[in-house]
Short mmCIF file of C-alpha atoms in Angstrom, two decimals:
data_model
loop_
_atom_site.label_atom_id
_atom_site.label_comp_id
_atom_site.label_asym_id
_atom_site.label_seq_id
_atom_site.Cartn_x
_atom_site.Cartn_y
_atom_site.Cartn_z
CA MET A 33 -3.73 -2.04 -5.29
CA ILE A 34 -1.97 -4.24 -3.05
CA VAL A 35 1.35 -1.74 -1.31
CA VAL A 36 3.58 -4.70 0.07
CA MET A 37 6.02 -3.41 3.36
CA LYS A 38 9.62 -4.37 3.26
CA PRO A 39 9.91 -7.69 5.80
CA HIS A 40 11.59 -5.36 8.46
CA ALA A 41 8.76 -1.99 8.51
CA THR A 42 8.76 -0.39 11.85
CA GLN A 43 4.70 0.05 12.82
CA PRO A 44 5.32 3.36 11.98
CA GLN A 45 5.73 3.17 8.36
CA ILE A 46 3.03 1.18 8.27
CA ASP A 47 0.41 3.86 10.45
CA HIS A 48 2.21 6.40 7.65
CA MET A 49 1.19 4.03 4.92
CA ILE A 50 -2.14 3.69 5.97
CA GLU A 51 -2.55 7.50 6.49
CA ARG A 52 -1.53 8.22 3.15
CA ILE A 53 -4.05 5.69 1.40
CA GLU A 54 -6.72 6.73 3.42
CA ALA A 55 -6.06 10.54 2.72
CA MET A 56 -6.25 9.60 -1.23
CA GLY A 57 -9.98 8.43 -0.73
CA LEU A 58 -9.53 5.06 -0.43
CA LYS A 59 -9.68 2.06 2.02
CA THR A 60 -7.71 -0.26 3.72
CA HIS A 61 -7.24 -3.56 4.35
CA VAL A 62 -3.89 -4.46 6.76
CA ILE A 63 -2.87 -8.21 6.39
CA VAL A 64 -0.25 -8.64 9.22
CA GLY A 65 1.90 -11.90 7.77
CA THR A 66 4.98 -13.43 9.61
CA GLU A 67 7.49 -11.60 7.27
CA ARG A 68 6.24 -8.69 6.08
CA THR A 69 2.92 -6.94 5.73
CA VAL A 70 0.86 -6.40 3.04
CA ILE A 71 -1.74 -3.40 2.81
CA ALA A 72 -4.69 -3.67 0.79
CA ALA A 73 -5.85 -0.67 -1.29
CA ILE A 74 -9.19 -0.93 -2.02
CA GLY A 75 -11.45 1.98 -4.57
CA GLU A 76 -11.74 3.11 -7.88
CA LYS A 77 -9.03 6.07 -8.15
CA ARG A 78 -5.79 4.37 -9.78
CA ASP A 79 -4.01 7.95 -11.92
CA GLY A 80 -1.16 8.18 -10.64
CA THR A 81 -2.23 6.55 -7.54
CA LYS A 82 0.76 3.54 -7.91
CA GLN A 83 4.10 6.47 -8.07
CA ALA A 84 2.27 8.24 -4.98
CA LEU A 85 2.92 5.06 -2.56
CA GLU A 86 6.00 3.57 -4.47
CA SER A 87 8.08 6.17 -2.78
CA GLY A 88 6.54 5.56 1.16
CA ASP A 89 9.19 4.50 3.99
CA GLY A 90 9.57 1.16 4.08
CA VAL A 91 7.97 -0.04 0.95
CA ASP A 92 8.87 -2.98 -0.82
CA ARG A 93 7.00 -2.59 -4.27
CA VAL A 94 3.36 -1.86 -4.69
CA VAL A 95 1.19 -4.01 -7.08
CA PRO A 96 -1.96 -2.89 -9.08
CA ILE A 97 -4.76 -6.19 -9.23
CA LEU A 98 -7.09 -4.43 -11.76
CA ALA A 99 -6.02 -3.13 -15.38
CA PRO A 100 -7.39 0.39 -15.98
CA TYR A 101 -9.92 -0.12 -18.76
#
């Protein structure tokens, strides 16, 4: 799953999302671009994760990578 942050998301907002993702038992990989930051949430947990992360402050959108089987 990919968490795309808003273009002007603050570092505290990004850090908070990393903490939320890791609290769900997922690993994170942060990609800092020129306009926005993307956080990859790596792991098997899918149920309710997208909805829980979409409500985060500074989050633009959450994009699932694999469809559940």
